[in-house]
């Protein structure tokens, strides 16, 4: 039943979405065909879908490691931004090089950047017992302002006609494309490798077992001597590293430069992806495809049907709401009880 709740939540989301489209005067089947079928119509569309799946899968995989231990990293969006700045900044600094080591160095820098940003709430949580939800979320806005400062200031391209963006990255700092005529790049390969490594960690690692026990039974974890501070550091740093990688995938693959908007909300959507996937790497990959369809299909529906871009957020919100509702009904049973006094009065 635990695996069935994501399917139930998706079905309810589609059902309510049908009612919404009827209210807007649209044919639901036409809209859903645009959302869920058109992204597979040709190689170019599949490539566009992969550009959404890769960062979503990367972020959700890292977040799920912490979520298993009840370490709530809500700031993956900010960690994406910092990772993109670290990796993209390295690419800009060595724009005149053709070394094959530049791209791996950018990924290493991006991963470290995301980890440094996640280390701030980890330290505050361990040292002062602060709320990691609040700290990670607030740091997202700090990261956004820092990126805006850089692209409006030191990294602003002189040839950019005043737009807040950097110079394009050199070819050596760009992810290679996998198909001609499509934007599909090796970022999806990186995401698959990280998801596979996460599966090995979850399935074979004693640390992952400790984190799962801590999430399911905190008292048993304390009785077993599992160190809580260690789990906090691992959970937050893993999320920061994966989000930093996602930031570099965006800059070096999809965008090709730094600008004031690096991510369209992948860090927040990845929270939904992680729970839809039941915090399991395989489920996260499938959930990333579903969420990617919302992004790609939403853009197609905006062009062909005139739907607003906000419809993507509506679907994401409904999906999360129905997932939480399904989990609630799975965990608790609704009982109708009549008080004795009320029955006597009746």
mmCIF file of C-alpha atoms in Angstrom:
data_model
loop_
_atom_site.group_PDB
_atom_site.id
_atom_site.type_symbol
_atom_site.label_atom_id
_atom_site.label_comp_id
_atom_site.label_asym_id
_atom_site.label_seq_id
_atom_site.Cartn_x
_atom_site.Cartn_y
_atom_site.Cartn_z
ATOM 1 C CA UNK A 1 0.000 0.000 0.000
ATOM 2 C CA UNK A 2 2.911 2.334 0.657
ATOM 3 C CA UNK A 3 3.925 1.992 -2.983
ATOM 4 C CA UNK A 4 0.345 2.491 -4.155
ATOM 5 C CA UNK A 5 -0.120 5.922 -2.597
ATOM 6 C CA UNK A 6 1.963 7.754 -5.255
ATOM 7 C CA UNK A 7 -0.208 6.143 -7.942
ATOM 8 C CA UNK A 8 -3.345 7.154 -6.064
ATOM 9 C CA UNK A 9 -2.046 10.702 -5.648
ATOM 10 C CA UNK A 10 -1.238 10.923 -9.369
ATOM 11 C CA UNK A 11 -4.688 9.614 -10.311
ATOM 12 C CA UNK A 12 -6.399 12.143 -8.028
ATOM 13 C CA UNK A 13 -4.209 14.899 -9.452
ATOM 14 C CA UNK A 14 -5.274 13.966 -12.990
ATOM 15 C CA UNK A 15 -8.929 13.775 -11.930
ATOM 16 C CA UNK A 16 -8.936 17.212 -10.302
ATOM 17 C CA UNK A 17 -6.922 18.587 -13.197
ATOM 18 C CA UNK A 18 -9.643 17.384 -15.565
ATOM 19 C CA UNK A 19 -12.212 19.344 -13.608
ATOM 20 C CA UNK A 20 -10.001 22.420 -13.718
ATOM 21 C CA UNK A 21 -9.610 22.193 -17.493
ATOM 22 C CA UNK A 22 -13.351 21.726 -17.991
ATOM 23 C CA UNK A 23 -13.893 24.857 -15.893
ATOM 24 C CA UNK A 24 -11.442 26.716 -18.167
ATOM 25 C CA UNK A 25 -13.350 25.546 -21.242
ATOM 26 C CA UNK A 26 -10.709 23.102 -22.469
ATOM 27 C CA UNK A 27 -10.931 19.457 -23.478
ATOM 28 C CA UNK A 28 -9.114 17.471 -20.744
ATOM 29 C CA UNK A 29 -7.896 14.757 -23.121
ATOM 30 C CA UNK A 30 -6.285 17.351 -25.384
ATOM 31 C CA UNK A 31 -4.527 18.970 -22.427
ATOM 32 C CA UNK A 32 -3.275 15.693 -20.969
ATOM 33 C CA UNK A 33 -2.080 14.587 -24.395
ATOM 34 C CA UNK A 34 -0.034 17.781 -24.504
ATOM 35 C CA UNK A 35 1.345 17.152 -21.024
ATOM 36 C CA UNK A 36 2.072 13.432 -21.126
ATOM 37 C CA UNK A 37 2.317 12.369 -24.787
ATOM 38 C CA UNK A 38 3.851 15.287 -26.676
ATOM 39 C CA UNK A 39 7.164 15.123 -24.723
ATOM 40 C CA UNK A 40 7.761 11.679 -26.314
ATOM 41 C CA UNK A 41 6.814 12.520 -29.892
ATOM 42 C CA UNK A 42 10.405 12.860 -31.207
ATOM 43 C CA UNK A 43 14.048 12.798 -30.130
ATOM 44 C CA UNK A 44 14.171 16.556 -29.642
ATOM 45 C CA UNK A 45 11.254 16.457 -27.192
ATOM 46 C CA UNK A 46 12.803 13.517 -25.339
ATOM 47 C CA UNK A 47 16.014 15.530 -25.080
ATOM 48 C CA UNK A 48 14.088 18.438 -23.576
ATOM 49 C CA UNK A 49 12.513 16.076 -21.083
ATOM 50 C CA UNK A 50 15.948 14.762 -20.074
ATOM 51 C CA UNK A 51 17.075 18.332 -19.342
ATOM 52 C CA UNK A 52 14.373 18.471 -16.658
ATOM 53 C CA UNK A 53 14.808 14.936 -15.347
ATOM 54 C CA UNK A 54 18.559 15.222 -14.678
ATOM 55 C CA UNK A 55 18.528 18.094 -12.123
ATOM 56 C CA UNK A 56 15.327 16.839 -10.508
ATOM 57 C CA UNK A 57 16.761 13.337 -10.026
ATOM 58 C CA UNK A 58 20.067 14.704 -8.722
ATOM 59 C CA UNK A 59 18.446 17.002 -6.157
ATOM 60 C CA UNK A 60 15.823 14.495 -5.014
ATOM 61 C CA UNK A 61 18.412 11.738 -4.601
ATOM 62 C CA UNK A 62 20.500 13.900 -2.282
ATOM 63 C CA UNK A 63 17.485 15.131 -0.327
ATOM 64 C CA UNK A 64 16.167 11.603 0.171
ATOM 65 C CA UNK A 65 19.333 10.568 2.014
ATOM 66 C CA UNK A 66 18.676 13.195 4.660
ATOM 67 C CA UNK A 67 14.909 12.712 4.700
ATOM 68 C CA UNK A 68 15.412 9.067 5.658
ATOM 69 C CA UNK A 69 16.904 10.273 8.948
ATOM 70 C CA UNK A 70 14.381 13.091 9.442
ATOM 71 C CA UNK A 71 16.965 15.680 8.404
ATOM 72 C CA UNK A 72 14.838 18.197 6.518
ATOM 73 C CA UNK A 73 16.878 20.004 3.904
ATOM 74 C CA UNK A 74 14.458 22.445 2.241
ATOM 75 C CA UNK A 75 17.201 24.612 0.722
ATOM 76 C CA UNK A 76 18.276 22.565 -2.296
ATOM 77 C CA UNK A 77 17.320 25.500 -4.505
ATOM 78 C CA UNK A 78 19.952 27.678 -2.848
ATOM 79 C CA UNK A 79 22.492 24.871 -2.999
ATOM 80 C CA UNK A 80 21.843 24.559 -6.749
ATOM 81 C CA UNK A 81 22.592 28.267 -7.124
ATOM 82 C CA UNK A 82 25.816 28.126 -5.115
ATOM 83 C CA UNK A 83 26.938 25.004 -6.964
ATOM 84 C CA UNK A 84 26.257 26.701 -10.276
ATOM 85 C CA UNK A 85 28.236 29.750 -9.158
ATOM 86 C CA UNK A 86 31.189 27.647 -7.993
ATOM 87 C CA UNK A 87 31.328 25.475 -11.106
ATOM 88 C CA UNK A 88 30.393 28.217 -13.547
ATOM 89 C CA UNK A 89 32.811 30.665 -11.942
ATOM 90 C CA UNK A 90 35.628 28.161 -12.408
ATOM 91 C CA UNK A 91 34.649 27.774 -16.054
ATOM 92 C CA UNK A 92 34.718 31.551 -16.540
ATOM 93 C CA UNK A 93 38.079 31.859 -14.787
ATOM 94 C CA UNK A 94 39.651 29.345 -17.191
ATOM 95 C CA UNK A 95 37.757 30.409 -20.299
ATOM 96 C CA UNK A 96 40.924 30.294 -22.405
ATOM 97 C CA UNK A 97 41.782 26.668 -21.648
ATOM 98 C CA UNK A 98 40.961 23.578 -23.697
ATOM 99 C CA UNK A 99 41.954 21.084 -21.017
ATOM 100 C CA UNK A 100 39.794 17.992 -20.651
ATOM 101 C CA UNK A 101 40.122 18.360 -16.870
ATOM 102 C CA UNK A 102 38.165 21.613 -16.770
ATOM 103 C CA UNK A 103 34.703 20.038 -16.817
ATOM 104 C CA UNK A 104 35.454 17.479 -14.066
ATOM 105 C CA UNK A 105 36.969 20.293 -12.004
ATOM 106 C CA UNK A 106 33.774 22.308 -12.473
ATOM 107 C CA UNK A 107 31.681 19.414 -11.180
ATOM 108 C CA UNK A 108 33.988 19.008 -8.207
ATOM 109 C CA UNK A 109 33.772 22.750 -7.486
ATOM 110 C CA UNK A 110 29.987 22.719 -7.823
ATOM 111 C CA UNK A 111 29.649 19.750 -5.492
ATOM 112 C CA UNK A 112 31.915 21.399 -2.920
ATOM 113 C CA UNK A 113 30.001 24.671 -3.251
ATOM 114 C CA UNK A 114 26.706 22.959 -2.508
ATOM 115 C CA UNK A 115 28.268 21.120 0.424
ATOM 116 C CA UNK A 116 29.679 24.342 1.890
ATOM 117 C CA UNK A 117 26.254 25.975 1.660
ATOM 118 C CA UNK A 118 24.638 22.939 3.309
ATOM 119 C CA UNK A 119 27.357 22.852 5.988
ATOM 120 C CA UNK A 120 26.057 26.138 7.422
ATOM 121 C CA UNK A 121 22.697 24.720 8.606
ATOM 122 C CA UNK A 122 24.437 21.450 9.563
ATOM 123 C CA UNK A 123 26.816 23.284 11.903
ATOM 124 C CA UNK A 124 24.035 25.422 13.354
ATOM 125 C CA UNK A 125 21.854 22.357 13.907
ATOM 126 C CA UNK A 126 24.580 20.341 15.619
ATOM 127 C CA UNK A 127 26.031 23.211 17.630
ATOM 128 C CA UNK A 128 22.946 25.263 18.546
ATOM 129 C CA UNK A 129 20.049 22.910 17.696
ATOM 130 C CA UNK A 130 18.561 25.379 15.229
ATOM 131 C CA UNK A 131 15.706 24.405 12.940
ATOM 132 C CA UNK A 132 17.289 23.169 9.699
ATOM 133 C CA UNK A 133 14.046 23.722 7.768
ATOM 134 C CA UNK A 134 14.119 27.450 8.480
ATOM 135 C CA UNK A 135 17.876 27.892 8.026
ATOM 136 C CA UNK A 136 18.113 26.002 4.726
ATOM 137 C CA UNK A 137 15.090 27.833 3.363
ATOM 138 C CA UNK A 138 16.373 31.287 4.300
ATOM 139 C CA UNK A 139 19.803 30.551 2.840
ATOM 140 C CA UNK A 140 18.085 29.983 -0.501
ATOM 141 C CA UNK A 141 17.226 33.676 -0.701
ATOM 142 C CA UNK A 142 20.744 34.643 0.347
ATOM 143 C CA UNK A 143 22.144 32.501 -2.485
ATOM 144 C CA UNK A 144 19.768 34.109 -4.984
ATOM 145 C CA UNK A 145 20.834 37.595 -3.950
ATOM 146 C CA UNK A 146 24.500 36.609 -4.149
ATOM 147 C CA UNK A 147 24.024 35.325 -7.693
ATOM 148 C CA UNK A 148 22.205 38.524 -8.671
ATOM 149 C CA UNK A 149 25.077 40.590 -7.334
ATOM 150 C CA UNK A 150 27.616 38.614 -9.367
ATOM 151 C CA UNK A 151 25.758 38.678 -12.689
ATOM 152 C CA UNK A 152 24.798 42.336 -12.294
ATOM 153 C CA UNK A 153 28.342 43.189 -11.230
ATOM 154 C CA UNK A 154 31.676 41.364 -11.582
ATOM 155 C CA UNK A 155 30.482 38.616 -13.952
ATOM 156 C CA UNK A 156 28.267 40.776 -16.141
ATOM 157 C CA UNK A 157 29.152 40.313 -19.815
ATOM 158 C CA UNK A 158 30.178 43.559 -21.564
ATOM 159 C CA UNK A 159 28.657 42.213 -24.783
ATOM 160 C CA UNK A 160 25.399 41.188 -23.124
ATOM 161 C CA UNK A 161 23.483 44.396 -23.996
ATOM 162 C CA UNK A 162 22.852 45.072 -20.317
ATOM 163 C CA UNK A 163 21.313 41.689 -19.522
ATOM 164 C CA UNK A 164 22.273 40.185 -16.135
ATOM 165 C CA UNK A 165 24.310 37.284 -17.446
ATOM 166 C CA UNK A 166 27.929 36.233 -17.831
ATOM 167 C CA UNK A 167 29.922 35.492 -20.943
ATOM 168 C CA UNK A 168 29.099 32.110 -22.535
ATOM 169 C CA UNK A 169 31.176 29.223 -21.258
ATOM 170 C CA UNK A 170 33.944 27.908 -23.479
ATOM 171 C CA UNK A 171 33.379 24.621 -25.338
ATOM 172 C CA UNK A 172 35.711 22.816 -22.918
ATOM 173 C CA UNK A 173 33.400 23.865 -20.064
ATOM 174 C CA UNK A 174 30.225 22.568 -21.733
ATOM 175 C CA UNK A 175 28.651 19.143 -21.420
ATOM 176 C CA UNK A 176 28.863 17.171 -24.678
ATOM 177 C CA UNK A 177 25.625 16.482 -26.504
ATOM 178 C CA UNK A 178 24.557 12.884 -26.992
ATOM 179 C CA UNK A 179 22.329 13.335 -30.050
ATOM 180 C CA UNK A 180 22.538 15.538 -33.092
ATOM 181 C CA UNK A 181 19.574 17.846 -33.499
ATOM 182 C CA UNK A 182 18.618 17.636 -29.841
ATOM 183 C CA UNK A 183 19.798 19.275 -26.625
ATOM 184 C CA UNK A 184 20.197 15.930 -24.876
ATOM 185 C CA UNK A 185 23.552 16.063 -23.088
ATOM 186 C CA UNK A 186 25.602 13.910 -20.743
ATOM 187 C CA UNK A 187 23.946 15.471 -17.696
ATOM 188 C CA UNK A 188 21.387 12.661 -17.758
ATOM 189 C CA UNK A 189 24.259 10.142 -17.611
ATOM 190 C CA UNK A 190 25.645 11.886 -14.524
ATOM 191 C CA UNK A 191 22.203 11.774 -12.923
ATOM 192 C CA UNK A 192 21.859 8.035 -13.621
ATOM 193 C CA UNK A 193 25.310 7.370 -12.126
ATOM 194 C CA UNK A 194 24.427 9.320 -8.969
ATOM 195 C CA UNK A 195 21.081 7.513 -8.650
ATOM 196 C CA UNK A 196 22.871 4.168 -9.026
ATOM 197 C CA UNK A 197 25.471 5.126 -6.424
ATOM 198 C CA UNK A 198 22.676 6.191 -4.097
ATOM 199 C CA UNK A 199 20.992 2.822 -4.527
ATOM 200 C CA UNK A 200 24.219 1.053 -3.562
ATOM 201 C CA UNK A 201 24.577 3.343 -0.545
ATOM 202 C CA UNK A 202 21.019 2.727 0.606
ATOM 203 C CA UNK A 203 21.096 -1.020 -0.031
ATOM 204 C CA UNK A 204 24.600 -1.885 1.188
ATOM 205 C CA UNK A 205 25.759 0.788 3.604
ATOM 206 C CA UNK A 206 25.557 0.400 7.375
ATOM 207 C CA UNK A 207 25.406 4.195 7.670
ATOM 208 C CA UNK A 208 22.278 4.271 5.500
ATOM 209 C CA UNK A 209 20.752 1.604 7.734
ATOM 210 C CA UNK A 210 21.470 3.728 10.792
ATOM 211 C CA UNK A 211 19.896 6.756 9.136
ATOM 212 C CA UNK A 212 16.784 4.796 8.223
ATOM 213 C CA UNK A 213 16.433 3.490 11.785
ATOM 214 C CA UNK A 214 16.848 7.030 13.106
ATOM 215 C CA UNK A 215 14.068 8.214 10.829
ATOM 216 C CA UNK A 216 11.655 5.398 11.617
ATOM 217 C CA UNK A 217 12.408 4.895 15.323
ATOM 218 C CA UNK A 218 14.440 7.723 16.917
ATOM 219 C CA UNK A 219 14.321 6.115 20.369
ATOM 220 C CA UNK A 220 15.671 2.830 19.024
ATOM 221 C CA UNK A 221 18.455 4.739 17.278
ATOM 222 C CA UNK A 222 19.428 6.469 20.517
ATOM 223 C CA UNK A 223 19.304 3.156 22.371
ATOM 224 C CA UNK A 224 21.544 1.621 19.708
ATOM 225 C CA UNK A 225 24.096 4.389 20.128
ATOM 226 C CA UNK A 226 23.649 5.868 16.647
ATOM 227 C CA UNK A 227 25.236 9.313 16.593
ATOM 228 C CA UNK A 228 22.617 11.902 15.621
ATOM 229 C CA UNK A 229 25.092 14.659 14.747
ATOM 230 C CA UNK A 230 26.825 12.391 12.245
ATOM 231 C CA UNK A 231 23.535 11.707 10.490
ATOM 232 C CA UNK A 232 22.757 15.422 10.319
ATOM 233 C CA UNK A 233 26.102 16.137 8.667
ATOM 234 C CA UNK A 234 25.766 13.265 6.196
ATOM 235 C CA UNK A 235 22.158 14.097 5.319
ATOM 236 C CA UNK A 236 22.747 17.790 4.693
ATOM 237 C CA UNK A 237 26.110 17.421 2.951
ATOM 238 C CA UNK A 238 24.765 14.701 0.638
ATOM 239 C CA UNK A 239 21.859 16.953 -0.325
ATOM 240 C CA UNK A 240 24.191 19.900 -0.878
ATOM 241 C CA UNK A 241 26.617 17.865 -3.009
ATOM 242 C CA UNK A 242 23.893 16.512 -5.294
ATOM 243 C CA UNK A 243 22.236 19.920 -5.613
ATOM 244 C CA UNK A 244 25.600 21.486 -6.464
ATOM 245 C CA UNK A 245 26.058 18.891 -9.209
ATOM 246 C CA UNK A 246 22.594 19.776 -10.523
ATOM 247 C CA UNK A 247 23.619 23.444 -10.655
ATOM 248 C CA UNK A 248 26.671 22.651 -12.771
ATOM 249 C CA UNK A 249 24.551 20.435 -15.058
ATOM 250 C CA UNK A 250 22.277 23.420 -15.652
ATOM 251 C CA UNK A 251 25.080 25.909 -16.276
ATOM 252 C CA UNK A 252 27.375 23.657 -18.305
ATOM 253 C CA UNK A 253 24.585 21.874 -20.147
ATOM 254 C CA UNK A 254 21.258 23.633 -20.537
ATOM 255 C CA UNK A 255 22.071 27.336 -20.113
ATOM 256 C CA UNK A 256 25.743 27.610 -21.090
ATOM 257 C CA UNK A 257 26.283 30.709 -18.962
ATOM 258 C CA UNK A 258 25.479 32.189 -15.576
ATOM 259 C CA UNK A 259 22.395 34.375 -15.282
ATOM 260 C CA UNK A 260 20.199 35.670 -12.518
ATOM 261 C CA UNK A 261 17.852 32.655 -12.780
ATOM 262 C CA UNK A 262 19.697 29.357 -12.836
ATOM 263 C CA UNK A 263 16.898 27.049 -11.714
ATOM 264 C CA UNK A 264 13.135 27.317 -12.337
ATOM 265 C CA UNK A 265 12.451 25.791 -8.934
ATOM 266 C CA UNK A 266 14.048 22.352 -9.268
ATOM 267 C CA UNK A 267 15.187 22.422 -5.643
ATOM 268 C CA UNK A 268 11.634 22.821 -4.359
ATOM 269 C CA UNK A 269 10.103 20.414 -6.886
ATOM 270 C CA UNK A 270 12.695 17.817 -5.871
ATOM 271 C CA UNK A 271 11.086 17.649 -2.415
ATOM 272 C CA UNK A 272 7.884 16.420 -4.064
ATOM 273 C CA UNK A 273 9.886 14.065 -6.288
ATOM 274 C CA UNK A 274 11.625 12.528 -3.274
ATOM 275 C CA UNK A 275 8.349 11.749 -1.520
ATOM 276 C CA UNK A 276 6.559 10.588 -4.676
ATOM 277 C CA UNK A 277 9.493 8.201 -5.162
ATOM 278 C CA UNK A 278 9.148 6.989 -1.543
ATOM 279 C CA UNK A 279 12.754 8.066 -0.868
ATOM 280 C CA UNK A 280 13.972 5.149 -2.998
ATOM 281 C CA UNK A 281 16.436 5.816 -5.862
ATOM 282 C CA UNK A 282 14.408 3.829 -8.405
ATOM 283 C CA UNK A 283 11.174 5.511 -7.409
ATOM 284 C CA UNK A 284 12.875 8.906 -7.476
ATOM 285 C CA UNK A 285 13.971 8.339 -11.065
ATOM 286 C CA UNK A 286 10.403 7.516 -12.123
ATOM 287 C CA UNK A 287 9.019 10.452 -10.159
ATOM 288 C CA UNK A 288 11.566 12.734 -11.842
ATOM 289 C CA UNK A 289 10.203 11.692 -15.222
ATOM 290 C CA UNK A 290 6.670 12.492 -14.036
ATOM 291 C CA UNK A 291 7.681 15.901 -12.725
ATOM 292 C CA UNK A 292 9.703 16.537 -15.888
ATOM 293 C CA UNK A 293 6.544 15.884 -17.896
ATOM 294 C CA UNK A 294 4.812 18.608 -15.904
ATOM 295 C CA UNK A 295 7.571 21.060 -16.838
ATOM 296 C CA UNK A 296 7.878 20.151 -20.520
ATOM 297 C CA UNK A 297 4.150 19.599 -20.986
ATOM 298 C CA UNK A 298 3.385 22.860 -19.213
ATOM 299 C CA UNK A 299 5.633 24.765 -21.599
ATOM 300 C CA UNK A 300 3.981 23.031 -24.569
ATOM 301 C CA UNK A 301 0.506 23.774 -23.197
ATOM 302 C CA UNK A 302 1.465 27.416 -22.775
ATOM 303 C CA UNK A 303 2.396 27.666 -26.461
ATOM 304 C CA UNK A 304 -0.309 25.526 -28.051
ATOM 305 C CA UNK A 305 -3.253 25.993 -25.666
ATOM 306 C CA UNK A 306 -2.554 29.363 -24.078
ATOM 307 C CA UNK A 307 -2.420 27.994 -20.542
ATOM 308 C CA UNK A 308 -0.471 30.081 -18.011
ATOM 309 C CA UNK A 309 2.902 28.858 -16.787
ATOM 310 C CA UNK A 310 1.468 28.805 -13.252
ATOM 311 C CA UNK A 311 -0.415 25.637 -14.187
ATOM 312 C CA UNK A 312 2.835 23.737 -13.529
ATOM 313 C CA UNK A 313 2.842 24.947 -9.930
ATOM 314 C CA UNK A 314 -0.837 24.035 -9.598
ATOM 315 C CA UNK A 315 -0.105 20.454 -10.642
ATOM 316 C CA UNK A 316 2.890 20.247 -8.306
ATOM 317 C CA UNK A 317 0.826 21.535 -5.398
ATOM 318 C CA UNK A 318 -2.059 19.144 -6.075
ATOM 319 C CA UNK A 319 0.320 16.213 -6.391
ATOM 320 C CA UNK A 320 1.949 16.964 -3.040
ATOM 321 C CA UNK A 321 -1.411 17.581 -1.351
ATOM 322 C CA UNK A 322 -2.904 14.308 -2.556
ATOM 323 C CA UNK A 323 0.252 12.410 -1.649
ATOM 324 C CA UNK A 324 0.120 13.742 1.922
ATOM 325 C CA UNK A 325 -3.591 12.986 2.117
ATOM 326 C CA UNK A 326 -3.071 9.428 0.841
ATOM 327 C CA UNK A 327 -0.273 8.833 3.344
ATOM 328 C CA UNK A 328 -2.468 10.172 6.135
ATOM 329 C CA UNK A 329 -5.291 7.795 5.266
ATOM 330 C CA UNK A 330 -2.775 4.949 4.979
ATOM 331 C CA UNK A 331 -1.342 5.640 8.438
ATOM 332 C CA UNK A 332 -4.575 6.448 10.259
ATOM 333 C CA UNK A 333 -8.037 4.940 10.046
ATOM 334 C CA UNK A 334 -11.082 7.198 10.133
ATOM 335 C CA UNK A 335 -13.673 6.136 12.685
ATOM 336 C CA UNK A 336 -17.053 7.717 13.323
ATOM 337 C CA UNK A 337 -17.852 7.703 17.007
ATOM 338 C CA UNK A 338 -20.988 8.841 18.805
ATOM 339 C CA UNK A 339 -20.619 10.161 22.327
ATOM 340 C CA UNK A 340 -22.829 8.531 24.926
ATOM 341 C CA UNK A 341 -24.162 11.878 26.088
ATOM 342 C CA UNK A 342 -24.992 12.961 22.547
ATOM 343 C CA UNK A 343 -26.747 9.633 21.880
ATOM 344 C CA UNK A 344 -28.837 10.016 25.069
ATOM 345 C CA UNK A 345 -29.856 13.554 24.113
ATOM 346 C CA UNK A 346 -30.916 12.305 20.700
#
